[in-house]
Amino acid sequence: MSAGTWDEKMTVKEVIADLRVASSTFYRWRQLGKGPRSIKLPNGDVRIRRSEYERWLAEREDAA
């Protein structure tokens, strides 16, 4: 995977599609501080760095 792809910014739609969870679940995780670190843009949109998403997933795997 190239460095550019690794730091790609993912949308919430892309993350929830990959996880196969409802958007309400993802936003609840964010509210509880249990979701991946995210970036809130000035227009209110949320982005997640792919590297942060992969790190967060790896942590969940270790906890399973």
GROMACS .gro file of N, CA and C in nm:
model
  192
    1MET      N    1   0.085  -0.117   0.000
    1MET     CA    2   0.000   0.000   0.000
    1MET      C    3   0.090   0.123   0.000
    2SER      N    4   0.063   0.220  -0.085
    2SER     CA    5   0.146   0.339  -0.094
    2SER      C    6   0.115   0.435   0.020
    3ALA      N    7   0.210   0.523   0.049
    3ALA     CA    8   0.191   0.620   0.158
    3ALA      C    9   0.069   0.707   0.134
    4GLY      N   10   0.043   0.745   0.009
    4GLY     CA   11  -0.073   0.828  -0.022
    4GLY      C   12  -0.203   0.758   0.008
    5THR      N   13  -0.211   0.631  -0.022
    5THR     CA   14  -0.332   0.553   0.006
    5THR      C   15  -0.348   0.534   0.156
    6TRP      N   16  -0.238   0.514   0.227
    6TRP     CA   17  -0.243   0.486   0.370
    6TRP      C   18  -0.305   0.604   0.446
    7ASP      N   19  -0.276   0.728   0.406
    7ASP     CA   20  -0.330   0.844   0.474
    7ASP      C   21  -0.453   0.903   0.405
    8GLU      N   22  -0.512   0.825   0.318
    8GLU     CA   23  -0.635   0.867   0.252
    8GLU      C   24  -0.741   0.896   0.358
    9LYS      N   25  -0.824   0.994   0.333
    9LYS     CA   26  -0.933   1.028   0.425
    9LYS      C   27  -1.059   0.954   0.381
   10MET      N   28  -1.117   0.878   0.472
   10MET     CA   29  -1.237   0.801   0.445
   10MET      C   30  -1.359   0.878   0.493
   11THR      N   31  -1.470   0.863   0.423
   11THR     CA   32  -1.595   0.922   0.469
   11THR      C   33  -1.662   0.827   0.568
   12VAL      N   34  -1.758   0.879   0.641
   12VAL     CA   35  -1.834   0.795   0.733
   12VAL      C   36  -1.904   0.684   0.655
   13LYS      N   37  -1.958   0.716   0.537
   13LYS     CA   38  -2.025   0.615   0.455
   13LYS      C   39  -1.932   0.499   0.421
   14GLU      N   40  -1.807   0.532   0.388
   14GLU     CA   41  -1.709   0.429   0.354
   14GLU      C   42  -1.677   0.341   0.476
   15VAL      N   43  -1.665   0.403   0.591
   15VAL     CA   44  -1.633   0.328   0.713
   15VAL      C   45  -1.749   0.236   0.752
   16ILE      N   46  -1.871   0.290   0.753
   16ILE     CA   47  -1.983   0.206   0.795
   16ILE      C   48  -2.011   0.096   0.693
   17ALA      N   49  -1.984   0.121   0.565
   17ALA     CA   50  -2.000   0.016   0.465
   17ALA      C   51  -1.898  -0.095   0.488
   18ASP      N   52  -1.776  -0.058   0.521
   18ASP     CA   53  -1.671  -0.157   0.547
   18ASP      C   54  -1.702  -0.238   0.673
   19LEU      N   55  -1.752  -0.171   0.777
   19LEU     CA   56  -1.783  -0.238   0.903
   19LEU      C   57  -1.917  -0.310   0.901
   20ARG      N   58  -2.003  -0.270   0.807
   20ARG     CA   59  -2.139  -0.324   0.797
   20ARG      C   60  -2.217  -0.298   0.925
   21VAL      N   61  -2.212  -0.171   0.969
   21VAL     CA   62  -2.292  -0.128   1.085
   21VAL      C   63  -2.377  -0.009   1.042
   22ALA      N   64  -2.479   0.019   1.120
   22ALA     CA   65  -2.566   0.134   1.092
   22ALA      C   66  -2.491   0.263   1.124
   23SER      N   67  -2.528   0.369   1.056
   23SER     CA   68  -2.464   0.498   1.084
   23SER      C   69  -2.488   0.540   1.228
   24SER      N   70  -2.606   0.507   1.283
   24SER     CA   71  -2.635   0.542   1.423
   24SER      C   72  -2.538   0.472   1.518
   25THR      N   73  -2.499   0.350   1.485
   25THR     CA   74  -2.401   0.278   1.567
   25THR      C   75  -2.267   0.348   1.563
   26PHE      N   76  -2.223   0.385   1.443
   26PHE     CA   77  -2.095   0.454   1.430
   26PHE      C   78  -2.097   0.585   1.508
   27TYR      N   79  -2.201   0.664   1.496
   27TYR     CA   80  -2.208   0.793   1.567
   27TYR      C   81  -2.218   0.774   1.718
   28ARG      N   82  -2.282   0.666   1.762
   28ARG     CA   83  -2.287   0.636   1.906
   28ARG      C   84  -2.147   0.604   1.956
   29TRP      N   85  -2.071   0.523   1.880
   29TRP     CA   86  -1.932   0.492   1.916
   29TRP      C   87  -1.851   0.620   1.928
   30ARG      N   88  -1.870   0.713   1.833
   30ARG     CA   89  -1.798   0.842   1.839
   30ARG      C   90  -1.835   0.917   1.965
   31GLN      N   91  -1.964   0.922   1.995
   31GLN     CA   92  -2.012   0.996   2.112
   31GLN      C   93  -1.954   0.937   2.240
   32LEU      N   94  -1.940   0.805   2.247
   32LEU     CA   95  -1.887   0.737   2.365
   32LEU      C   96  -1.735   0.734   2.368
   33GLY      N   97  -1.671   0.785   2.262
   33GLY     CA   98  -1.525   0.783   2.255
   33GLY      C   99  -1.468   0.647   2.221
   34LYS      N  100  -1.550   0.560   2.159
   34LYS     CA  101  -1.507   0.424   2.127
   34LYS      C  102  -1.481   0.403   1.979
   35GLY      N  103  -1.504   0.504   1.898
   35GLY     CA  104  -1.482   0.493   1.754
   35GLY      C  105  -1.341   0.535   1.718
   36PRO      N  106  -1.306   0.522   1.591
   36PRO     CA  107  -1.173   0.569   1.548
   36PRO      C  108  -1.166   0.720   1.557
   37ARG      N  109  -1.047   0.772   1.582
   37ARG     CA  110  -1.028   0.917   1.585
   37ARG      C  111  -1.068   0.972   1.450
   38SER      N  112  -1.134   1.085   1.453
   38SER     CA  113  -1.185   1.142   1.329
   38SER      C  114  -1.154   1.290   1.320
   39ILE      N  115  -1.173   1.343   1.201
   39ILE     CA  116  -1.150   1.483   1.172
   39ILE      C  117  -1.285   1.545   1.139
   40LYS      N  118  -1.323   1.649   1.212
   40LYS     CA  119  -1.448   1.719   1.180
   40LYS      C  120  -1.412   1.842   1.098
   41LEU      N  121  -1.462   1.848   0.977
   41LEU     CA  122  -1.435   1.958   0.886
   41LEU      C  123  -1.522   2.079   0.922
   42PRO      N  124  -1.482   2.198   0.878
   42PRO     CA  125  -1.560   2.319   0.909
   42PRO      C  126  -1.707   2.311   0.865
   43ASN      N  127  -1.737   2.234   0.762
   43ASN     CA  128  -1.876   2.222   0.717
   43ASN      C  129  -1.954   2.114   0.793
   44GLY      N  130  -1.888   2.052   0.894
   44GLY     CA  131  -1.956   1.951   0.976
   44GLY      C  132  -1.934   1.809   0.930
   45ASP      N  133  -1.881   1.790   0.809
   45ASP     CA  134  -1.851   1.655   0.762
   45ASP      C  135  -1.740   1.594   0.846
   46VAL      N  136  -1.740   1.461   0.852
   46VAL     CA  137  -1.640   1.388   0.930
   46VAL      C  138  -1.558   1.302   0.836
   47ARG      N  139  -1.427   1.298   0.859
   47ARG     CA  140  -1.337   1.212   0.782
   47ARG      C  141  -1.251   1.133   0.880
   48ILE      N  142  -1.213   1.014   0.840
   48ILE     CA  143  -1.128   0.928   0.920
   48ILE      C  144  -1.007   0.891   0.835
   49ARG      N  145  -0.888   0.914   0.889
   49ARG     CA  146  -0.767   0.874   0.817
   49ARG      C  147  -0.764   0.722   0.807
   50ARG      N  148  -0.732   0.671   0.690
   50ARG     CA  149  -0.727   0.526   0.672
   50ARG      C  150  -0.629   0.462   0.771
   51SER      N  151  -0.516   0.528   0.796
   51SER     CA  152  -0.418   0.474   0.890
   51SER      C  153  -0.478   0.464   1.031
   52GLU      N  154  -0.556   0.563   1.071
   52GLU     CA  155  -0.621   0.561   1.202
   52GLU      C  156  -0.727   0.453   1.207
   53TYR      N  157  -0.802   0.436   1.100
   53TYR     CA  158  -0.904   0.332   1.091
   53TYR      C  159  -0.841   0.194   1.105
   54GLU      N  160  -0.732   0.171   1.033
   54GLU     CA  161  -0.663   0.042   1.038
   54GLU      C  162  -0.606   0.017   1.178
   55ARG      N  163  -0.552   0.120   1.241
   55ARG     CA  164  -0.499   0.107   1.378
   55ARG      C  165  -0.611   0.072   1.475
   56TRP      N  166  -0.724   0.142   1.462
   56TRP     CA  167  -0.840   0.118   1.548
   56TRP      C  168  -0.892  -0.025   1.530
   57LEU      N  169  -0.899  -0.071   1.407
   57LEU     CA  170  -0.944  -0.208   1.381
   57LEU      C  171  -0.849  -0.309   1.445
   58ALA      N  172  -0.719  -0.286   1.433
   58ALA     CA  173  -0.620  -0.377   1.491
   58ALA      C  174  -0.637  -0.384   1.643
   59GLU      N  175  -0.666  -0.273   1.706
   59GLU     CA  176  -0.690  -0.273   1.851
   59GLU      C  177  -0.813  -0.356   1.887
   60ARG      N  178  -0.916  -0.349   1.806
   60ARG     CA  179  -1.037  -0.427   1.832
   60ARG      C  180  -1.005  -0.576   1.819
   61GLU      N  181  -0.921  -0.611   1.722
   61GLU     CA  182  -0.884  -0.750   1.701
   61GLU      C  183  -0.811  -0.805   1.823
   62ASP      N  184  -0.719  -0.727   1.879
   62ASP     CA  185  -0.644  -0.770   1.996
   62ASP      C  186  -0.734  -0.789   2.117
   63ALA      N  187  -0.840  -0.709   2.124
   63ALA     CA  188  -0.930  -0.714   2.237
   63ALA      C  189  -1.031  -0.829   2.227
   64ALA      N  190  -1.043  -0.889   2.110
   64ALA     CA  191  -1.143  -0.994   2.090
   64ALA      C  192  -1.105  -1.124   2.158
   0.00000   0.00000   0.00000
